[in-house]
PDB file of C-alpha atoms in Angstrom:
ATOM      1  CA  MET A  51      -0.064   0.179  -0.024  1.00 91.00           C
ATOM      2  CA  PRO A  52       1.211   2.690  -0.942  1.00 95.00           C
ATOM      3  CA  THR A  53       2.481   5.961   2.166  1.00 97.00           C
ATOM      4  CA  LEU A  54       2.112   9.294   1.633  1.00 97.00           C
ATOM      5  CA  VAL A  55       5.391  11.233   2.192  1.00 97.00           C
ATOM      6  CA  ASN A  56       4.390  14.834   2.682  1.00 96.00           C
ATOM      7  CA  ALA A  57       1.779  17.087   1.439  1.00 97.00           C
ATOM      8  CA  VAL A  58       1.356  20.574   1.416  1.00 97.00           C
ATOM      9  CA  ASP A  59      -2.094  22.612   0.758  1.00 95.00           C
ATOM     10  CA  VAL A  60      -0.871  26.783  -0.391  1.00 94.00           C
ATOM     11  CA  ARG A  61      -3.660  29.292  -1.107  1.00 92.00           C
ATOM     12  CA  PRO A  62      -1.732  31.044  -4.227  1.00 91.00           C
ATOM     13  CA  ARG A  63      -3.259  35.051  -5.122  1.00 87.00           C
ATOM     14  CA  VAL A  64      -4.148  34.124  -8.701  1.00 86.00           C
ATOM     15  CA  TYR A  65      -3.983  36.990 -10.950  1.00 85.00           C
ATOM     16  CA  TYR A  66      -5.038  36.827 -15.012  1.00 87.00           C
ATOM     17  CA  ARG A  67      -6.087  32.851 -14.070  1.00 87.00           C
ATOM     18  CA  THR A  68      -3.173  31.566 -14.019  1.00 91.00           C
ATOM     19  CA  ILE A  69      -0.738  29.575 -11.210  1.00 93.00           C
ATOM     20  CA  GLN A  70       2.525  28.183 -12.122  1.00 94.00           C
ATOM     21  CA  ILE A  71       4.075  25.186 -11.095  1.00 96.00           C
ATOM     22  CA  GLY A  72       7.868  23.783 -11.552  1.00 95.00           C
ATOM     23  CA  PRO A  73       9.915  22.743 -11.869  1.00 95.00           C
ATOM     24  CA  ILE A  74       8.867  19.638 -14.656  1.00 93.00           C
ATOM     25  CA  LEU A  75      11.382  18.655 -16.194  1.00 92.00           C
ATOM     26  CA  PHE A  76       9.670  17.424 -19.386  1.00 90.00           C
ATOM     27  CA  GLU A  77      11.708  15.795 -21.368  1.00 86.00           C
ATOM     28  CA  GLN A  78       9.771  16.158 -24.282  1.00 83.00           C
ATOM     29  CA  ALA A  79       6.513  18.232 -23.310  1.00 82.00           C
ATOM     30  CA  PRO A  80       2.800  16.452 -23.907  1.00 84.00           C
ATOM     31  CA  ALA A  81       0.154  18.323 -25.927  1.00 84.00           C
ATOM     32  CA  GLU A  82      -2.084  21.626 -24.436  1.00 81.00           C
ATOM     33  CA  ASP A  83      -4.920  21.876 -23.575  1.00 88.00           C
ATOM     34  CA  ASP A  84      -7.375  24.262 -22.546  1.00 88.00           C
ATOM     35  CA  ILE A  85      -6.554  24.033 -18.437  1.00 90.00           C
ATOM     36  CA  VAL A  86      -2.953  23.138 -18.248  1.00 92.00           C
ATOM     37  CA  GLN A  87       0.473  25.107 -20.962  1.00 91.00           C
ATOM     38  CA  ILE A  88       3.726  23.617 -20.766  1.00 90.00           C
ATOM     39  CA  PRO A  89       5.585  26.617 -20.819  1.00 84.00           C
ATOM     40  CA  GLY A  90       9.593  26.004 -20.643  1.00 84.00           C
ATOM     41  CA  GLU A  91       9.799  24.152 -17.517  1.00 88.00           C
ATOM     42  CA  GLY A  92       6.725  23.851 -15.672  1.00 91.00           C
ATOM     43  CA  TRP A  93       2.491  23.629 -16.347  1.00 93.00           C
ATOM     44  CA  ARG A  94       0.718  27.440 -16.597  1.00 92.00           C
ATOM     45  CA  LEU A  95      -2.117  26.140 -14.967  1.00 92.00           C
ATOM     46  CA  THR A  96      -6.366  27.948 -16.651  1.00 89.00           C
ATOM     47  CA  SER A  97      -8.318  28.980 -13.011  1.00 88.00           C
ATOM     48  CA  SER A  98     -11.807  29.959 -13.923  1.00 82.00           C
ATOM     49  CA  ASP A  99     -11.483  33.419 -11.981  1.00 78.00           C
ATOM     50  CA  ASN A 100      -8.350  36.556 -11.481  1.00 75.00           C
ATOM     51  CA  ASP A 101      -8.358  37.445  -7.984  1.00 69.00           C
ATOM     52  CA  PHE A 102      -9.099  34.788  -5.792  1.00 78.00           C
ATOM     53  CA  TYR A 103      -7.792  32.024  -3.998  1.00 85.00           C
ATOM     54  CA  PRO A 104      -7.858  28.141  -5.192  1.00 89.00           C
ATOM     55  CA  LEU A 105      -5.925  25.390  -2.941  1.00 93.00           C
ATOM     56  CA  VAL A 106      -3.729  23.710  -4.483  1.00 96.00           C
ATOM     57  CA  ARG A 107      -3.047  20.929  -2.956  1.00 97.00           C
ATOM     58  CA  LEU A 108       0.972  17.996  -2.884  1.00 98.00           C
ATOM     59  CA  GLU A 109       1.522  15.173  -2.363  1.00 97.00           C
ATOM     60  CA  VAL A 110       4.468  13.466  -2.683  1.00 98.00           C
ATOM     61  CA  TRP A 111       4.047   8.705  -2.702  1.00 97.00           C
ATOM     62  CA  ASP A 112       6.269   6.483  -2.400  1.00 97.00           C
ATOM     63  CA  GLY A 113       4.038   4.828  -4.502  1.00 96.00           C
ATOM     64  CA  PRO A 114       0.593   4.755  -6.905  1.00 97.00           C
ATOM     65  CA  ALA A 115      -0.704   7.190  -5.546  1.00 97.00           C
ATOM     66  CA  PRO A 116      -5.088   6.124  -4.654  1.00 97.00           C
ATOM     67  CA  HIS A 117      -7.219   8.829  -6.922  1.00 95.00           C
ATOM     68  CA  PRO A 118      -8.732  11.109  -3.497  1.00 94.00           C
ATOM     69  CA  SER A 119     -12.162  10.934  -2.768  1.00 92.00           C
ATOM     70  CA  GLY A 120     -15.051  12.671  -4.576  1.00 91.00           C
ATOM     71  CA  SER A 121     -15.289  13.499  -8.609  1.00 92.00           C
ATOM     72  CA  TRP A 122     -13.191  14.882 -10.620  1.00 95.00           C
ATOM     73  CA  GLU A 123     -14.432  17.834 -13.020  1.00 93.00           C
ATOM     74  CA  TYR A 124     -10.033  17.981 -15.330  1.00 94.00           C
ATOM     75  CA  GLU A 125      -7.828  15.038 -15.263  1.00 95.00           C
ATOM     76  CA  GLN A 126      -4.116  14.214 -17.030  1.00 94.00           C
ATOM     77  CA  ALA A 127      -1.603  12.176 -16.114  1.00 94.00           C
ATOM     78  CA  PHE A 128       2.118  12.816 -17.310  1.00 94.00           C
ATOM     79  CA  HIS A 129       5.122  11.424 -16.702  1.00 93.00           C
ATOM     80  CA  SER A 130       8.548  13.997 -16.647  1.00 94.00           C
ATOM     81  CA  PRO A 131      12.204  13.837 -14.631  1.00 94.00           C
ATOM     82  CA  MET A 132      12.182  16.515 -11.443  1.00 95.00           C
ATOM     83  CA  ALA A 133      13.637  18.367  -9.933  1.00 94.00           C
ATOM     84  CA  ASP A 134      14.799  18.440  -5.758  1.00 96.00           C
ATOM     85  CA  HIS A 135      11.553  20.238  -5.441  1.00 96.00           C
ATOM     86  CA  LEU A 136       8.661  22.161  -6.938  1.00 96.00           C
ATOM     87  CA  ALA A 137       6.345  25.276  -5.659  1.00 97.00           C
ATOM     88  CA  VAL A 138       3.339  26.383  -6.262  1.00 96.00           C
ATOM     89  CA  VAL A 139       4.118  30.274  -8.167  1.00 94.00           C
ATOM     90  CA  ASP A 140       2.096  33.589  -9.411  1.00 88.00           C
ATOM     91  CA  LEU A 141       2.721  35.325 -11.876  1.00 86.00           C
ATOM     92  CA  GLY A 142       4.963  37.423  -9.655  1.00 86.00           C
ATOM     93  CA  GLY A 143       7.265  34.786  -9.446  1.00 88.00           C
ATOM     94  CA  VAL A 144       6.065  34.968  -5.760  1.00 90.00           C
ATOM     95  CA  CYS A 145       6.508  31.754  -4.063  1.00 94.00           C
ATOM     96  CA  TYR A 146       3.390  30.418  -2.345  1.00 94.00           C
ATOM     97  CA  GLY A 147       5.090  26.955  -0.853  1.00 94.00           C
ATOM     98  CA  GLU A 148       6.887  23.910  -2.411  1.00 95.00           C
ATOM     99  CA  ILE A 149       7.547  20.698  -1.748  1.00 96.00           C
ATOM    100  CA  GLN A 150      11.257  18.814  -1.439  1.00 95.00           C
ATOM    101  CA  LEU A 151      12.102  15.492  -3.921  1.00 96.00           C
ATOM    102  CA  ARG A 152      14.249  13.599  -4.876  1.00 94.00           C
ATOM    103  CA  PRO A 153      15.529  14.011  -7.643  1.00 95.00           C
ATOM    104  CA  GLY A 154      14.171  11.304 -10.631  1.00 95.00           C
ATOM    105  CA  ARG A 155      11.688  10.325 -12.800  1.00 96.00           C
ATOM    106  CA  TYR A 156       8.208  10.096 -11.424  1.00 97.00           C
ATOM    107  CA  HIS A 157       4.594   9.800 -12.178  1.00 96.00           C
ATOM    108  CA  LEU A 158       1.675  12.983 -12.315  1.00 96.00           C
ATOM    109  CA  ARG A 159      -0.947  12.845 -11.701  1.00 97.00           C
ATOM    110  CA  LEU A 160      -3.123  17.024 -11.652  1.00 97.00           C
ATOM    111  CA  LEU A 161      -6.926  17.180 -10.379  1.00 97.00           C
ATOM    112  CA  CYS A 162      -9.264  19.737 -11.106  1.00 95.00           C
ATOM    113  CA  ARG A 163     -12.582  20.672  -9.827  1.00 92.00           C
ATOM    114  CA  GLY A 164     -14.495  23.718  -9.371  1.00 87.00           C
ATOM    115  CA  ARG A 165     -14.175  25.417 -12.263  1.00 79.00           C
ATOM    116  CA  ASP A 166     -17.365  25.555 -12.747  1.00 75.00           C
ATOM    117  CA  HIS A 167     -17.735  28.311  -9.583  1.00 59.00           C
ATOM    118  CA  VAL A 168     -17.818  31.611 -11.219  1.00 55.00           C
ATOM    119  CA  GLU A 169     -17.493  33.089 -15.122  1.00 51.00           C
ATOM    120  CA  ALA A 170     -14.245  34.731 -15.784  1.00 47.00           C
ATOM    121  CA  SER A 171     -13.199  37.695 -17.493  1.00 46.00           C
ATOM    122  CA  LEU A 172     -10.133  38.465 -18.761  1.00 46.00           C
ATOM    123  CA  ALA A 173     -10.105  41.783 -16.424  1.00 46.00           C
ATOM    124  CA  LEU A 174      -9.143  42.202 -12.868  1.00 49.00           C
ATOM    125  CA  ASP A 175     -11.024  42.956 -10.097  1.00 51.00           C
ATOM    126  CA  PRO A 176     -11.050  46.155  -9.224  1.00 54.00           C
ATOM    127  CA  PHE A 177     -11.769  45.499  -5.624  1.00 53.00           C
ATOM    128  CA  PRO A 178     -10.191  42.547  -5.562  1.00 53.00           C
ATOM    129  CA  PRO A 179     -10.231  40.312  -1.695  1.00 53.00           C
ATOM    130  CA  GLU A 180      -8.251  40.292   0.483  1.00 60.00           C
ATOM    131  CA  GLY A 181      -7.126  37.171   1.608  1.00 56.00           C
ATOM    132  CA  PRO A 182      -9.322  33.288   0.365  1.00 53.00           C
ATOM    133  CA  HIS A 183     -12.177  32.677   1.287  1.00 59.00           C
ATOM    134  CA  GLU A 184     -13.021  30.383   3.892  1.00 62.00           C
ATOM    135  CA  ASP A 185     -13.948  27.895   1.459  1.00 63.00           C
ATOM    136  CA  PRO A 186     -12.135  27.725  -1.405  1.00 69.00           C
ATOM    137  CA  LEU A 187     -13.963  27.682  -5.145  1.00 77.00           C
ATOM    138  CA  GLU A 188     -11.784  26.051  -6.391  1.00 89.00           C
ATOM    139  CA  VAL A 189      -9.205  23.080  -5.694  1.00 93.00           C
ATOM    140  CA  TRP A 190      -5.961  21.551  -7.482  1.00 95.00           C
ATOM    141  CA  VAL A 191      -4.219  18.547  -6.560  1.00 97.00           C
ATOM    142  CA  ILE A 192      -0.903  17.166  -7.465  1.00 97.00           C
ATOM    143  CA  GLN A 193       0.663  13.294  -6.631  1.00 98.00           C
ATOM    144  CA  ILE A 194       3.487  12.986  -7.275  1.00 97.00           C
ATOM    145  CA  TRP A 195       5.596   9.209  -7.124  1.00 97.00           C
ATOM    146  CA  PRO A 196       8.169   8.015  -8.581  1.00 97.00           C
ATOM    147  CA  ASN A 197       8.828   6.476 -12.051  1.00 91.00           C
ATOM    148  CA  ALA A 198       9.039   2.679 -10.902  1.00 77.00           C
ATOM    149  CA  GLY A 199      10.712   1.633 -14.632  1.00 63.00           C
TER     150      GLY A 199
END
């Protein structure tokens, strides 16, 4: 049974519908979609809103991670060599949290739910919230475990 080695929950501020996660050292960039883009060494996740604080959970497992409970609107799997950490960063370069890794090859699972809470415009909110809502409107989970192959 796989064991959760480490986890961190962060609430980054979203600007221009963007959450950045990295570094992820793709040997060959996977196909992009409307949710995740691969600009360089990492992911650029497209949130459903501007000027708010979703929950982003990073998990490191010692083997294949169990699928988190509940329903998920988006799920994608990736494989990549990884450096010694994975961080959540906003567009201004502010790091909201990171998780330590042993460098090597990993499986990554990206899940999201709550994207339908509001229809976002690209304009920034003139009166953005000063902190996170008590209950996150959007939830992202990134699960990582070593590639045994």
